[in-house]
């Protein structure tokens, strides 16, 4: 429940009260009492559609990101809604990299990952918008995005440096489904031969690309299958959460573009609807299997929230929508998450670098890790 406690950003009420006359005091007291009653009685039933098709319960933590007087965003807050991420912006200054020959980087052995890079080819496309090219997209390119075999940003304005593709779609949450269809059509037309697997992520998703290749190492891209964080409702075989990202096999991509999109009985034609649910329906219609992405210990690998949200027992109440959506049971605490986790969502641009540092740099000295392929 910790996340539902709001941080106190207002001065204590009594300080305001002692500076007011009696009439104003009564008026304000009335307003405060009225709103409090309205909040207490209405809030629990105020359910609205999140952009990912999931009804999100309005909670005290669904407040916009706070920007302090020096312009610092409080990105350490834990986010549960897309609206909370809207105004985040990464650093303007280049964060840079370590030299591969640095004392400790020399000790890193990436031969297996390098071999998988050539064996399991992954195209990543990231859903973004013109206002986020600089604020978010370039920080994905500087971090996890560089590990994809092909990296593309899907937008409505071209930007050759990212590169961002100008899709012929309107921006905004109500057009995400149109954008998803156009993006996969573009990828199918221009990059079908460049990869075996086609991963969609948001501009606030962090992906450990090596772990994606590891999960897919024995899977056949000619089979119609897709993987992600599987949700139960709306689609019989389940569908993949949009925010955690999902990956389509080559055959799944071909069926989606060739068979599903052109057929309005299989796939929603208009631009509206929740992108992930609609994709899930199309996939089921063309018999693309909703795969199981859990590891050998049955721990999850794709996550629609940040690591703390999944790791800390009781972080969200059991009535939080997520718990009734997850297809496979998610254990509490450390057991939730695979050591070969693939994605986390609601990762702001600053946290992209934090994840980078924790995953690829910081090492406990003297503890080796000897990965091997079965
Ligand atoms: C690291 O060392 C190798 C071998 O001496 C050299 O070829 C390479 O350019 C060095 N890399 C960097 C980034 O300095
Ligand atoms: C863009 O989409 C609109 C509406 O669907 C269409 O009329 C127009 O021809 C399209 N433009 C291009 C360049 O494809």
Coordinates of C-alpha atoms in Angstrom, one line a residue, residues 71-367:
X71 CA 13.1 21.8 -12.8
X72 CA 13.9 18.3 -11.5
X73 CA 11.3 15.8 -12.1
X74 CA 10.6 13.4 -9.3
X75 CA 11.1 10.4 -11.4
X76 CA 11.7 8.2 -8.4
X77 CA 8.0 8.1 -7.8
X78 CA 6.5 4.8 -8.9
X79 CA 4.3 5.2 -11.9
X80 CA 1.3 3.2 -12.7
X81 CA -0.3 5.1 -15.6
X82 CA 0.8 6.4 -18.9
X83 CA -0.3 10.0 -18.0
X84 CA 2.3 10.0 -15.3
X85 CA 5.0 9.6 -17.8
X86 CA 4.0 12.2 -20.3
X87 CA 6.2 15.1 -19.2
X88 CA 9.4 13.2 -18.4
X89 CA 12.5 14.2 -20.2
X90 CA 15.9 12.7 -20.3
X91 CA 19.2 14.5 -19.8
X92 CA 20.3 17.0 -22.5
X93 CA 24.0 16.2 -21.9
X94 CA 25.4 13.0 -23.3
X95 CA 25.8 10.4 -20.6
X96 CA 28.6 8.7 -22.3
X97 CA 30.0 5.2 -22.0
X98 CA 32.9 3.3 -20.4
X99 CA 35.8 2.1 -22.5
X100 CA 35.6 -1.6 -23.2
X101 CA 39.2 -1.9 -22.1
X102 CA 38.6 -0.4 -18.6
X103 CA 39.9 -2.5 -15.8
X104 CA 36.6 -4.2 -15.0
X105 CA 35.0 -4.2 -18.5
X106 CA 38.0 -6.3 -19.6
X107 CA 36.8 -9.0 -17.3
X108 CA 33.4 -9.3 -19.1
X109 CA 33.0 -12.2 -21.4
X110 CA 30.2 -11.6 -23.9
X111 CA 31.0 -14.4 -26.4
X112 CA 27.7 -16.2 -25.9
X113 CA 25.7 -13.1 -26.2
X114 CA 27.7 -12.1 -29.3
X115 CA 26.9 -15.5 -30.9
X116 CA 23.2 -15.2 -30.1
X117 CA 23.2 -11.7 -31.7
X118 CA 23.9 -13.3 -35.0
X119 CA 21.7 -16.3 -34.4
X120 CA 18.5 -14.7 -33.1
X121 CA 18.0 -11.5 -35.0
X122 CA 15.7 -9.1 -33.4
X123 CA 14.1 -5.9 -34.9
X124 CA 12.9 -3.6 -32.2
X125 CA 10.4 -0.8 -33.0
X126 CA 9.5 1.7 -30.4
X127 CA 6.2 3.6 -30.3
X128 CA 6.9 7.3 -29.9
X129 CA 5.7 10.7 -31.0
X130 CA 7.5 13.9 -32.3
X131 CA 7.5 15.5 -28.9
X132 CA 9.4 12.5 -27.4
X133 CA 12.1 12.2 -30.0
X134 CA 14.5 14.2 -27.9
X135 CA 12.9 13.7 -24.5
X136 CA 12.7 9.9 -24.6
X137 CA 13.6 8.1 -27.9
X138 CA 17.2 9.2 -28.1
X139 CA 17.8 7.8 -24.6
X140 CA 16.5 4.4 -25.7
X141 CA 18.9 4.6 -28.6
X142 CA 21.7 5.4 -26.1
X143 CA 20.8 2.5 -23.8
X144 CA 19.0 -0.7 -24.6
X145 CA 18.0 0.1 -28.1
X146 CA 21.6 -0.2 -29.4
X147 CA 21.5 -4.0 -28.7
X148 CA 18.7 -4.7 -31.2
X149 CA 19.8 -5.9 -34.6
X150 CA 17.6 -3.2 -36.1
X151 CA 16.1 -0.3 -34.1
X152 CA 13.3 1.9 -35.5
X153 CA 11.1 4.5 -33.9
X154 CA 7.6 4.8 -35.1
X155 CA 6.3 8.4 -35.1
X156 CA 4.4 10.8 -37.3
X157 CA 7.5 12.8 -38.1
X158 CA 10.7 11.6 -39.7
X159 CA 14.0 11.9 -37.9
X160 CA 16.9 10.4 -39.7
X161 CA 19.2 10.4 -36.7
X162 CA 17.1 8.1 -34.6
X163 CA 15.8 6.9 -37.1
X164 CA 12.1 7.7 -36.7
X165 CA 9.6 6.8 -39.4
X166 CA 6.8 9.2 -40.3
X167 CA 3.7 7.0 -40.3
X168 CA 0.7 8.5 -41.9
X169 CA -1.4 8.5 -38.7
X170 CA -2.7 11.0 -36.3
X171 CA -1.0 11.2 -32.9
X172 CA -2.7 10.7 -29.6
X173 CA -3.8 7.8 -27.5
X174 CA -7.0 7.3 -29.6
X175 CA -4.9 6.4 -32.6
X176 CA -2.5 3.9 -31.0
X177 CA -4.1 1.0 -32.7
X178 CA -3.9 2.7 -36.1
X179 CA -0.2 3.4 -35.4
X180 CA 0.5 -0.2 -34.4
X181 CA -1.0 -1.5 -37.6
X182 CA 0.9 1.0 -39.7
X183 CA 4.1 0.3 -37.9
X184 CA 3.9 -3.5 -38.4
X185 CA 2.9 -2.9 -42.1
X186 CA 6.0 -0.7 -42.5
X187 CA 8.2 -3.2 -40.8
X188 CA 6.8 -6.0 -43.0
X189 CA 7.3 -4.1 -46.2
X190 CA 10.8 -2.7 -45.5
X191 CA 12.5 -5.0 -43.0
X192 CA 11.0 -8.5 -43.2
X193 CA 14.3 -10.0 -44.3
X194 CA 16.3 -8.2 -41.7
X195 CA 15.2 -10.1 -38.6
X196 CA 13.5 -13.3 -37.3
X197 CA 11.7 -11.6 -34.4
X198 CA 9.9 -8.3 -34.3
X199 CA 9.6 -6.6 -30.9
X200 CA 7.3 -3.7 -30.1
X201 CA 8.1 -1.5 -27.1
X202 CA 6.9 1.8 -25.8
X203 CA 9.2 4.8 -25.2
X204 CA 9.0 4.0 -21.5
X205 CA 9.8 0.3 -21.8
X206 CA 13.3 -1.0 -20.9
X207 CA 14.3 -4.2 -22.7
X208 CA 17.2 -6.5 -21.8
X209 CA 17.8 -7.6 -25.4
X210 CA 20.2 -10.4 -24.6
X211 CA 17.6 -12.1 -22.4
X212 CA 15.0 -11.8 -25.2
X213 CA 17.4 -13.7 -27.5
X214 CA 18.1 -16.2 -24.8
X215 CA 14.4 -16.9 -24.4
X216 CA 13.9 -17.2 -28.2
X217 CA 17.1 -19.2 -28.8
X218 CA 15.3 -22.5 -29.5
X219 CA 12.0 -21.1 -30.8
X220 CA 11.3 -21.3 -34.5
X221 CA 10.4 -17.9 -36.1
X222 CA 8.5 -19.8 -38.8
X223 CA 6.0 -20.9 -36.2
X224 CA 3.0 -18.5 -35.6
X225 CA 3.7 -17.4 -32.0
X226 CA 4.1 -14.2 -30.0
X227 CA 5.4 -13.5 -26.5
X228 CA 4.9 -10.9 -23.8
X229 CA 3.2 -10.3 -20.5
X230 CA 0.0 -12.3 -21.0
X231 CA -3.3 -10.9 -19.7
X232 CA -6.5 -13.0 -19.3
X233 CA -9.5 -10.9 -20.2
X234 CA -11.0 -9.9 -23.6
X235 CA -9.3 -12.6 -25.7
X236 CA -9.8 -16.3 -25.1
X237 CA -6.1 -17.3 -25.4
X238 CA -5.1 -14.2 -23.6
X239 CA -3.3 -11.1 -25.0
X240 CA 0.0 -9.4 -24.4
X241 CA 0.2 -6.2 -22.4
X242 CA 1.2 -3.3 -24.6
X243 CA 3.4 -1.5 -22.1
X244 CA 5.6 -4.5 -21.3
X245 CA 6.2 -4.9 -25.0
X246 CA 5.7 -8.0 -27.1
X247 CA 7.6 -9.9 -29.8
X248 CA 6.1 -11.5 -32.9
X249 CA 7.7 -14.3 -34.8
X250 CA 8.4 -13.8 -38.5
X251 CA 5.3 -15.9 -39.3
X252 CA 3.2 -14.1 -36.8
X253 CA 4.1 -10.8 -38.5
X254 CA 3.3 -12.2 -41.9
X255 CA -0.1 -13.4 -40.8
X256 CA -0.9 -10.2 -39.0
X257 CA -0.1 -8.0 -42.1
X258 CA -1.2 -10.3 -44.9
X259 CA -4.2 -12.0 -43.4
X260 CA -5.5 -10.2 -40.3
X261 CA -5.3 -6.5 -41.0
X262 CA -7.1 -6.7 -44.4
X263 CA -9.9 -8.7 -43.0
X264 CA -12.3 -6.6 -41.0
X265 CA -13.9 -9.7 -39.5
X266 CA -10.6 -10.6 -37.9
X267 CA -9.1 -7.2 -37.0
X268 CA -10.6 -3.9 -36.0
X269 CA -10.5 -1.5 -39.0
X270 CA -10.8 1.9 -37.4
X271 CA -8.0 3.6 -35.5
X272 CA -9.6 3.3 -32.0
X273 CA -9.5 0.6 -29.4
X274 CA -6.9 -0.6 -27.0
X275 CA -3.8 -1.4 -29.1
X276 CA -2.9 -4.5 -27.1
X277 CA -6.3 -6.0 -26.8
X278 CA -7.0 -5.4 -30.5
X279 CA -3.7 -7.0 -31.5
X280 CA -4.5 -10.0 -29.3
X281 CA -7.8 -10.5 -31.1
X282 CA -6.2 -10.3 -34.5
X283 CA -3.5 -12.8 -33.4
X284 CA -6.1 -15.3 -32.2
X285 CA -8.1 -14.9 -35.4
X286 CA -5.1 -15.9 -37.5
X287 CA -4.1 -18.7 -35.1
X288 CA -1.0 -17.0 -33.8
X289 CA -0.3 -18.6 -30.4
X290 CA 0.0 -16.5 -27.3
X291 CA 3.2 -18.0 -26.0
X292 CA 4.4 -18.6 -22.4
X293 CA 7.4 -16.4 -21.7
X294 CA 8.1 -17.6 -18.1
X295 CA 11.4 -19.2 -17.2
X296 CA 12.2 -22.7 -16.0
X297 CA 11.2 -21.7 -12.5
X298 CA 7.9 -20.2 -13.8
X299 CA 8.9 -16.7 -13.0
X300 CA 7.8 -13.9 -15.3
X301 CA 10.1 -12.2 -17.9
X302 CA 7.9 -9.4 -19.3
X303 CA 6.6 -6.8 -16.8
X304 CA 4.1 -4.0 -17.3
X305 CA 5.5 -2.0 -14.3
X306 CA 8.8 -1.1 -12.9
X307 CA 10.9 -3.6 -10.9
X308 CA 9.8 -2.3 -7.4
X309 CA 6.1 -2.7 -8.3
X310 CA 6.6 -6.4 -8.9
X311 CA 9.3 -7.2 -6.3
X312 CA 7.8 -5.6 -3.2
X313 CA 5.1 -7.7 -1.6
X314 CA 1.9 -5.7 -1.0
X315 CA 3.2 -2.8 -3.1
X316 CA -0.3 -2.7 -4.6
X317 CA -3.5 -3.9 -3.1
X318 CA -4.9 -7.2 -4.3
X319 CA -7.8 -5.3 -5.8
X320 CA -5.5 -3.4 -8.1
X321 CA -6.5 -4.4 -11.7
X322 CA -3.2 -6.1 -12.5
X323 CA -3.8 -9.0 -10.2
X324 CA -7.0 -10.0 -11.9
X325 CA -5.4 -9.5 -15.4
X326 CA -2.2 -11.6 -15.2
X327 CA -2.6 -14.9 -17.0
X328 CA -0.1 -16.9 -14.9
X329 CA 0.1 -16.5 -11.1
X330 CA 2.8 -14.1 -10.1
X331 CA 4.4 -15.0 -6.8
X332 CA 5.1 -12.3 -4.2
X333 CA 8.5 -10.9 -3.5
X334 CA 11.8 -12.0 -5.2
X335 CA 10.0 -15.1 -6.6
X336 CA 8.1 -12.8 -9.0
X337 CA 10.8 -12.2 -11.4
X338 CA 13.2 -14.2 -13.6
X339 CA 16.9 -13.6 -13.4
X340 CA 16.6 -13.4 -17.2
X341 CA 13.8 -10.9 -17.2
X342 CA 13.3 -9.2 -20.5
X343 CA 11.2 -6.0 -20.0
X344 CA 10.0 -3.5 -17.5
X345 CA 7.5 -0.6 -18.1
X346 CA 7.1 2.9 -16.7
X347 CA 10.9 3.4 -16.9
X348 CA 11.5 7.1 -17.4
X349 CA 14.4 8.4 -19.5
X350 CA 16.6 8.9 -16.4
X351 CA 15.9 5.4 -15.1
X352 CA 16.9 4.0 -18.5
X353 CA 20.5 5.0 -17.5
X354 CA 20.1 3.7 -14.0
X355 CA 19.0 0.3 -15.4
X356 CA 21.9 0.4 -17.8
X357 CA 24.4 1.0 -15.0
X358 CA 22.9 -1.6 -12.7
X359 CA 22.6 -4.3 -15.4
X360 CA 25.7 -3.8 -17.5
X361 CA 28.2 -2.1 -15.2
X362 CA 27.9 -2.5 -11.5
X363 CA 29.3 -5.9 -10.4
X364 CA 29.9 -7.5 -7.1
X365 CA 33.6 -8.2 -7.3
X366 CA 34.6 -11.9 -7.1
X367 CA 31.3 -13.3 -8.0

